[in-house]
Coordinates of C-alpha atoms and ligand atoms in Angstrom, one line a residue:
M1 CA 112.9 103.0 75.5
T2 CA 113.2 106.4 73.7
D3 CA 111.6 106.2 70.1
Q4 CA 110.1 102.9 70.1
I5 CA 106.3 102.5 70.4
Y6 CA 106.4 99.2 72.6
W7 CA 108.1 98.2 75.7
N8 CA 108.3 94.7 74.3
P9 CA 108.0 94.9 70.4
V10 CA 108.1 91.0 70.1
L11 CA 105.5 90.1 72.8
E12 CA 103.2 93.0 72.1
T13 CA 103.0 92.0 68.3
L14 CA 102.8 88.3 68.5
P15 CA 100.2 86.6 66.4
R16 CA 97.4 85.5 68.4
E17 CA 98.1 81.7 67.7
K18 CA 101.6 82.2 69.0
I19 CA 100.2 84.0 72.2
R20 CA 97.9 81.1 72.8
Q21 CA 100.7 78.7 72.7
L22 CA 102.8 81.0 74.8
Q23 CA 100.0 81.0 77.3
L24 CA 99.6 77.3 77.4
K25 CA 103.1 76.6 77.9
K26 CA 103.2 79.1 80.8
F27 CA 100.0 77.9 82.3
Q28 CA 101.4 74.4 82.4
K29 CA 104.3 75.5 84.2
I30 CA 102.7 77.6 86.8
F31 CA 100.1 75.1 87.5
K32 CA 102.6 72.4 88.2
W33 CA 104.6 75.0 90.3
T34 CA 101.5 75.7 92.4
Y35 CA 100.1 72.1 92.5
E36 CA 103.6 71.0 94.0
R37 CA 104.3 73.6 96.4
S38 CA 101.0 75.0 97.7
K39 CA 99.0 72.8 100.2
F40 CA 96.2 75.1 99.8
H41 CA 95.8 74.9 96.1
R42 CA 96.9 71.2 96.1
K43 CA 93.7 70.2 98.1
I44 CA 91.4 72.1 95.8
Y45 CA 93.0 70.4 92.8
D46 CA 92.8 66.9 94.3
D47 CA 89.3 67.2 95.5
A48 CA 88.5 68.1 91.7
G49 CA 90.7 65.3 90.5
V50 CA 93.0 67.5 88.3
T51 CA 96.7 67.0 88.1
P52 CA 99.3 69.1 86.0
E53 CA 99.5 65.9 83.5
D54 CA 95.9 66.5 82.5
I55 CA 96.6 69.9 81.0
R56 CA 97.6 69.1 77.5
S57 CA 95.5 71.6 75.4
F58 CA 94.4 75.1 75.8
E59 CA 90.8 73.9 76.5
D60 CA 91.9 71.6 79.2
I61 CA 92.9 74.7 81.4
Q62 CA 89.1 75.0 82.0
Q63 CA 89.2 71.9 84.2
V64 CA 91.4 73.6 86.7
P65 CA 89.1 74.8 89.5
S66 CA 89.1 78.6 90.1
V67 CA 89.9 80.2 93.5
E68 CA 88.1 82.9 95.2
K69 CA 89.4 85.5 97.7
S70 CA 87.0 84.3 100.2
M71 CA 88.6 80.9 100.1
M72 CA 92.0 82.5 100.9
R73 CA 91.4 84.3 104.1
D74 CA 91.8 81.2 106.2
I75 CA 95.1 80.3 104.8
Q76 CA 96.7 82.9 107.1
R77 CA 95.8 81.1 110.1
K78 CA 98.2 78.3 109.1
D79 CA 101.9 78.0 108.9
P80 CA 104.2 79.5 108.0
F81 CA 103.5 82.6 109.8
P82 CA 102.1 85.3 108.6
Y83 CA 101.1 84.0 105.0
G84 CA 100.1 80.2 105.4
D85 CA 100.1 77.3 103.3
A86 CA 99.6 78.8 99.9
L87 CA 103.2 80.1 100.0
C88 CA 105.2 78.3 97.4
V89 CA 108.8 79.6 98.5
P90 CA 110.8 79.3 101.7
L91 CA 109.8 82.1 103.8
E92 CA 113.3 83.7 103.7
E93 CA 112.8 84.4 100.0
V94 CA 110.0 86.6 100.5
A95 CA 111.2 90.3 100.1
V96 CA 107.9 92.3 100.0
F97 CA 104.9 92.3 102.0
R98 CA 101.6 93.9 100.7
Q99 CA 98.0 93.3 101.8
T100 CA 94.8 93.8 99.9
S101 CA 92.7 96.8 100.9
G102 CA 90.0 94.8 102.4
T103 CA 87.1 96.7 100.8
T104 CA 85.2 93.5 100.6
G105 CA 86.0 92.1 103.9
Q106 CA 89.1 91.0 105.8
P107 CA 92.4 91.8 103.9
V108 CA 94.7 89.0 102.4
Y109 CA 98.4 89.2 102.9
Q110 CA 100.5 89.0 99.6
P111 CA 104.1 87.9 99.8
D112 CA 106.4 88.4 96.8
T113 CA 109.9 87.3 96.2
W114 CA 112.4 89.9 94.8
Q115 CA 111.8 88.1 91.3
D116 CA 108.2 88.5 91.8
W117 CA 108.7 92.2 92.6
E118 CA 110.9 92.6 89.4
W119 CA 108.0 91.1 87.6
W120 CA 105.7 93.6 89.0
A121 CA 107.9 96.4 87.6
E122 CA 108.1 94.8 84.3
C123 CA 104.3 94.5 84.2
W124 CA 104.1 98.2 84.8
S125 CA 106.7 98.9 82.3
Y126 CA 104.3 97.7 79.6
I127 CA 101.6 100.1 80.9
L128 CA 103.7 103.1 81.1
G129 CA 105.4 102.4 77.7
A130 CA 101.9 102.2 76.1
Q131 CA 100.9 105.5 77.7
G132 CA 103.7 107.2 76.3
Y133 CA 106.0 107.4 79.4
R134 CA 109.6 108.1 78.2
P135 CA 112.8 108.9 79.8
K136 CA 112.4 112.6 79.4
D137 CA 109.4 112.5 81.7
R138 CA 109.4 113.8 85.2
V139 CA 106.8 111.8 87.1
F140 CA 105.1 112.9 90.4
I141 CA 103.4 110.1 92.4
P142 CA 101.0 111.7 94.8
F143 CA 100.5 108.4 96.8
G144 CA 100.9 107.6 100.4
Y145 CA 103.5 104.8 100.2
N146 CA 102.0 102.1 102.5
I147 CA 101.1 98.6 102.7
F148 CA 98.9 98.6 99.5
V149 CA 100.7 97.7 96.3
A150 CA 99.0 100.3 94.2
F151 CA 101.6 102.9 92.8
W152 CA 104.7 101.2 94.4
A153 CA 105.1 99.2 91.1
G154 CA 104.3 102.0 88.9
H155 CA 107.1 104.1 90.8
Y156 CA 109.7 101.3 90.1
A157 CA 108.5 100.8 86.5
A158 CA 109.0 104.6 85.8
E159 CA 112.5 104.5 87.1
K160 CA 113.1 101.3 85.0
I161 CA 111.8 103.1 81.9
G162 CA 114.3 105.9 82.8
C163 CA 111.9 108.4 83.8
E164 CA 112.6 110.8 86.8
V165 CA 110.4 109.9 89.6
I166 CA 109.4 112.3 92.4
P167 CA 107.7 110.4 95.5
G168 CA 105.0 112.6 96.7
G169 CA 104.6 110.6 99.9
V170 CA 103.3 112.3 103.0
L171 CA 103.0 115.7 101.5
D172 CA 99.3 117.0 101.8
T173 CA 97.5 117.7 98.7
K174 CA 98.4 121.5 98.5
A175 CA 102.1 120.9 99.0
R176 CA 101.9 118.2 96.2
I177 CA 100.4 120.6 93.8
L178 CA 103.0 123.1 94.6
K179 CA 105.8 120.5 94.2
I180 CA 104.2 119.7 90.6
Q181 CA 104.4 123.3 89.9
E182 CA 107.9 123.8 91.2
L183 CA 109.3 120.8 89.5
Q184 CA 107.5 121.1 86.2
A185 CA 106.2 117.4 86.5
T186 CA 105.0 116.1 83.1
A187 CA 103.1 112.9 84.4
M188 CA 101.4 111.5 87.4
M189 CA 99.4 108.5 88.8
G190 CA 96.6 108.2 91.2
T191 CA 93.0 107.2 91.8
P192 CA 90.3 109.1 89.6
T193 CA 88.7 110.2 92.8
Y194 CA 91.9 111.8 94.1
I195 CA 93.0 113.2 90.8
L196 CA 89.8 115.1 90.6
G197 CA 90.0 116.0 94.3
M198 CA 93.4 117.6 93.5
A199 CA 92.1 119.7 90.7
E200 CA 89.2 120.8 92.9
T201 CA 91.8 121.9 95.6
A202 CA 94.0 123.7 93.2
Q203 CA 91.1 125.7 91.9
S204 CA 89.1 126.6 94.9
K205 CA 91.8 126.9 97.6
M206 CA 94.9 127.9 95.9
E207 CA 93.6 129.7 92.7
I208 CA 95.8 127.5 90.7
N209 CA 94.3 126.3 87.3
P210 CA 95.6 122.8 87.0
S211 CA 95.3 122.7 83.2
E212 CA 98.0 125.4 83.2
L213 CA 100.3 123.3 85.1
T214 CA 102.9 120.9 83.0
I215 CA 101.0 117.6 83.6
E216 CA 100.8 116.0 80.0
K217 CA 99.4 112.5 81.0
I218 CA 97.9 110.8 84.0
T219 CA 97.6 107.0 84.7
C220 CA 94.6 106.2 86.7
A221 CA 94.2 102.9 88.8
G222 CA 92.2 101.7 91.7
E223 CA 88.7 102.6 90.5
C224 CA 87.2 102.2 87.1
G225 CA 86.7 106.0 86.6
A226 CA 89.2 106.6 83.9
S227 CA 87.3 104.2 81.6
I228 CA 84.0 105.9 82.3
P229 CA 83.7 108.4 79.4
S230 CA 82.2 111.4 81.3
T231 CA 84.7 110.9 84.3
K232 CA 87.6 110.8 81.8
K233 CA 86.4 114.0 80.3
R234 CA 86.2 115.7 83.5
L235 CA 89.9 114.6 84.4
E236 CA 91.1 115.4 81.0
N237 CA 89.6 118.8 81.0
A238 CA 90.6 119.6 84.5
W239 CA 94.3 118.8 83.9
G240 CA 94.5 119.6 80.3
A241 CA 96.2 116.3 80.0
K242 CA 95.6 112.7 78.5
V243 CA 94.1 110.4 81.1
Y244 CA 94.6 106.6 80.8
D245 CA 93.2 103.7 82.8
H246 CA 94.7 100.7 84.2
A247 CA 93.4 97.7 86.1
G248 CA 95.3 95.6 88.5
A249 CA 95.1 94.0 91.9
T250 CA 97.2 93.0 94.7
E251 CA 96.6 89.3 94.5
I252 CA 96.7 89.4 90.7
G253 CA 99.2 91.8 89.3
A254 CA 99.1 94.7 86.8
W255 CA 97.1 93.0 84.0
S256 CA 95.6 95.6 81.9
F257 CA 96.3 99.0 80.4
E258 CA 94.8 101.5 78.1
C259 CA 97.1 102.7 75.4
Q260 CA 97.7 106.0 73.7
D261 CA 95.1 105.5 71.0
Q262 CA 92.5 105.4 73.9
P263 CA 90.4 102.8 72.0
G264 CA 87.4 102.9 74.6
G265 CA 88.9 99.9 76.5
L266 CA 91.8 98.1 78.2
H267 CA 94.5 95.9 76.7
V268 CA 94.9 92.8 78.6
N269 CA 98.7 91.9 79.0
D270 CA 98.4 88.5 77.4
A271 CA 102.1 87.6 77.4
L272 CA 102.1 87.8 81.2
F273 CA 98.4 87.0 82.2
L274 CA 95.6 84.6 80.9
V275 CA 92.4 86.2 81.1
E276 CA 89.2 84.1 80.7
I277 CA 85.6 85.4 81.0
A278 CA 83.1 83.3 82.7
D279 CA 79.3 83.5 82.5
V280 CA 78.2 84.5 85.9
E281 CA 75.3 81.9 85.9
T282 CA 76.7 78.9 84.1
G283 CA 80.4 79.3 84.6
N284 CA 80.9 78.6 80.8
I285 CA 83.8 80.4 79.4
I286 CA 82.8 83.3 76.9
E287 CA 85.1 83.6 73.8
A288 CA 82.9 86.1 71.7
P289 CA 82.8 90.0 72.1
G290 CA 79.9 91.6 73.8
R291 CA 78.8 89.5 76.4
R292 CA 79.6 90.3 80.0
G293 CA 81.0 87.9 82.5
K294 CA 83.3 87.7 85.5
M295 CA 87.0 87.5 85.0
I296 CA 89.0 84.5 85.9
I297 CA 92.6 85.5 85.6
T298 CA 96.1 83.5 85.9
A299 CA 99.3 85.6 86.7
L300 CA 101.5 83.1 84.4
D301 CA 104.8 84.2 86.1
R302 CA 104.1 85.1 89.7
Q303 CA 105.7 82.6 92.1
A304 CA 105.5 83.2 96.0
Q305 CA 101.7 83.1 96.3
P306 CA 100.4 82.2 92.8
C307 CA 97.4 83.5 91.2
V308 CA 96.1 80.5 89.2
R309 CA 92.4 80.8 87.6
F310 CA 91.6 83.6 90.4
D311 CA 88.0 84.6 90.1
S312 CA 88.4 88.2 90.5
K313 CA 84.6 89.2 90.3
D314 CA 85.6 91.9 88.1
V315 CA 82.7 92.2 85.2
I316 CA 84.3 92.5 81.9
E317 CA 83.6 91.9 78.2
W318 CA 85.8 91.4 75.1
A319 CA 85.9 94.1 72.5
D320 CA 85.7 92.9 68.9
E321 CA 88.1 95.3 67.0
P322 CA 91.9 94.9 67.1
C323 CA 93.3 98.1 68.4
S324 CA 94.8 100.6 66.1
C325 CA 98.1 100.8 68.0
G326 CA 99.1 97.4 66.5
R327 CA 99.3 95.5 69.7
T328 CA 97.8 92.0 69.2
S329 CA 96.5 91.5 72.8
R330 CA 92.9 91.5 73.5
L331 CA 90.9 94.3 74.4
I332 CA 88.2 94.6 77.1
K333 CA 85.5 97.0 76.1
G334 CA 85.0 99.8 78.4
G335 CA 87.2 98.6 80.9
V336 CA 86.2 97.0 84.1
V337 CA 82.5 97.6 84.2
G338 CA 81.9 96.6 87.9
R339 CA 82.3 93.9 90.4
A340 CA 79.8 90.8 90.3
D341 CA 79.3 91.5 94.0
D342 CA 78.2 95.1 93.4
I343 CA 76.0 94.7 90.5
T344 CA 72.7 94.4 92.2
K345 CA 68.9 94.0 91.6
V346 CA 67.0 97.1 92.6
K347 CA 63.2 96.9 92.0
G348 CA 64.0 94.0 89.9
V349 CA 66.2 95.8 87.6
L350 CA 70.0 95.2 87.4
L351 CA 71.9 98.1 88.5
A352 CA 75.8 98.7 88.1
P353 CA 77.2 101.6 90.2
S354 CA 79.3 102.6 87.3
A355 CA 76.2 103.5 85.4
I356 CA 75.4 106.1 88.0
E357 CA 78.9 107.5 88.0
E358 CA 78.7 107.8 84.1
V359 CA 75.3 109.8 84.5
V360 CA 76.2 112.1 87.4
R361 CA 79.7 113.1 85.8
G362 CA 78.0 113.8 82.5
V363 CA 75.6 116.4 83.8
D364 CA 76.9 120.0 83.7
G365 CA 76.6 122.0 86.9
L366 CA 77.2 119.0 89.1
G367 CA 80.2 118.5 91.4
D368 CA 82.5 115.3 91.0
E369 CA 81.1 113.7 94.2
Y370 CA 78.0 111.8 94.8
E371 CA 76.6 109.1 97.1
V372 CA 74.3 106.4 96.5
I373 CA 72.2 104.6 99.2
V374 CA 70.0 101.9 98.3
D375 CA 67.5 100.7 101.2
R376 CA 64.3 99.0 101.5
V377 CA 61.2 100.8 102.8
G378 CA 58.5 98.4 103.8
H379 CA 58.5 96.0 100.8
A380 CA 59.9 98.6 98.3
D381 CA 63.5 99.2 97.3
Q382 CA 64.6 102.9 97.3
I383 CA 67.5 104.8 96.0
K384 CA 68.8 107.9 97.2
L385 CA 71.3 109.8 95.2
K386 CA 73.1 112.8 96.9
V387 CA 74.9 115.1 94.6
E388 CA 76.5 118.6 94.9
V389 CA 75.6 121.5 92.6
L390 CA 78.6 123.8 91.7
P391 CA 78.5 127.4 92.9
E392 CA 78.2 128.7 89.4
A393 CA 74.9 126.6 88.8
Q394 CA 73.2 127.2 92.0
D395 CA 70.6 129.5 90.2
Q396 CA 69.7 126.7 88.0
C397 CA 69.4 123.9 90.6
Q398 CA 66.0 122.8 89.3
L399 CA 67.1 122.5 85.8
V400 CA 70.2 120.5 86.9
E401 CA 68.2 118.2 89.1
S402 CA 65.6 117.4 86.3
E403 CA 68.3 116.7 83.7
L404 CA 69.9 114.3 86.1
A405 CA 66.5 112.6 86.9
D406 CA 65.9 112.2 83.1
Q407 CA 69.2 110.9 82.3
L408 CA 69.1 108.5 85.2
R409 CA 65.9 107.1 83.9
L410 CA 67.1 106.9 80.4
K411 CA 70.4 105.1 81.2
T412 CA 69.4 102.9 84.4
N413 CA 65.7 102.5 84.0
L414 CA 65.2 103.6 87.7
R415 CA 63.8 106.5 89.7
Y416 CA 66.0 108.1 92.4
D417 CA 65.3 110.3 95.4
I418 CA 67.7 113.2 94.6
E419 CA 69.1 115.1 97.4
I420 CA 71.0 118.4 96.5
C421 CA 73.9 118.8 99.1
G422 CA 75.8 121.8 99.9
C423 CA 79.2 122.4 98.0
E424 CA 82.0 120.2 99.3
T425 CA 79.9 118.6 101.9
L426 CA 80.0 115.0 100.7
P427 CA 83.0 112.8 101.8
R428 CA 86.2 113.0 99.7
Y429 CA 88.5 110.1 99.3
E430 CA 92.2 109.7 98.9
V431 CA 92.4 105.9 98.0
K432 CA 89.4 104.0 97.1
A433 CA 85.8 105.8 97.1
K434 CA 82.9 104.2 98.8
R435 CA 80.0 105.9 97.0
F436 CA 77.6 103.0 96.8
K437 CA 76.0 101.7 100.0
D438 CA 73.5 99.0 99.8
L439 CA 71.8 98.9 103.2
R440 CA 69.7 96.0 102.2
K441 CA 72.4 93.6 102.5
K442 CA 73.3 94.9 106.1
S443 CA 69.8 94.3 107.2
K444 CA 70.0 90.7 105.7
E445 CA 73.1 90.1 107.7
D446 CA 71.7 91.3 111.0
Ligands
ZN1 ZN1 96.1 99.9 71.6

């Protein structure tokens, strides 16, 4: 792709009605495939009394029960080793092993055939195409190539598009920055946390201003930061680059992306995925914009261990405007705003951890890192928020703290015990940050 705007000009501009027809056709096919081959899924469908013949219209899809990650942990104790009875292909066709990061419990193994792996690269080609990656780009990937899927598929898609790819593998952060400088890389991919951390290392330990390097665009994934306006602004200012969000998951695929128009949300890749939003309490499907619910998603073409109406727990809502880029796929507003598991009641008020991030990163004088600890003292909930004040704002500590307290009250309706920590004393993360700790859940489990 050299001049064209879309990776797939036909599918990305297909009229909505045609997209729905395509999704129905593909859903029927993947549901039948799964029903006939996966013992694990077959039992769930038989218990619900749903067979492939029952799915005749788009609305019928809702009859198919959803599957949660917690239901899948046991499958790996069954045959064939090590994947278990959701495997839909002969074991010898599995070409790729990955596993989930296990941030919410025991990891789940994910097998893919070679065809699935090519599909992964295809999904990512839509993402990179929409974010302006072209054959002239030199893409640096500062990622510890390991058992997690993350940027592996981004790597292959960048090659598929025709970019030149530099695997930043086992290099440490300083060596990665020097490599970007040496080779004049124009694009990179990483978690928002790590990309911010890289900028901090360049400035404070190497006297390099990252915005003077040659990076023009950055694709962020793994956390929702790049869709949080204040975090996106920090990333873009630090690197002097456009920063784009992407949401995907090991057990689902690379299902969404922000485009170059940065519409304040993510495009769902409708040609390859069916995204539904379910009301958290009633389970009813939400079609209208502006109402949050959890995502139920189907990967329409993934075969080895299918993802059919997977209850991802990601909290999303539809945006109402079509995007100015001309893609006809639906947009979700503000990206993934949190996980249904993480949105919790504190002092009777609903709190999404991403709301705290939006506030902290929006206050001048504060560092990028923070930590939130929710606990119960006696009968009352307490929230401790640890932040770092930047060296240049040390003499205005009180001012920064009161600005933070005001903004938090305004945006989250809650009071916090704010603790100012020394510079660079809070933990730094390379993959997924764990900044939100709810100790009340732990004491319940004990
Ligand atoms: Zn767009």
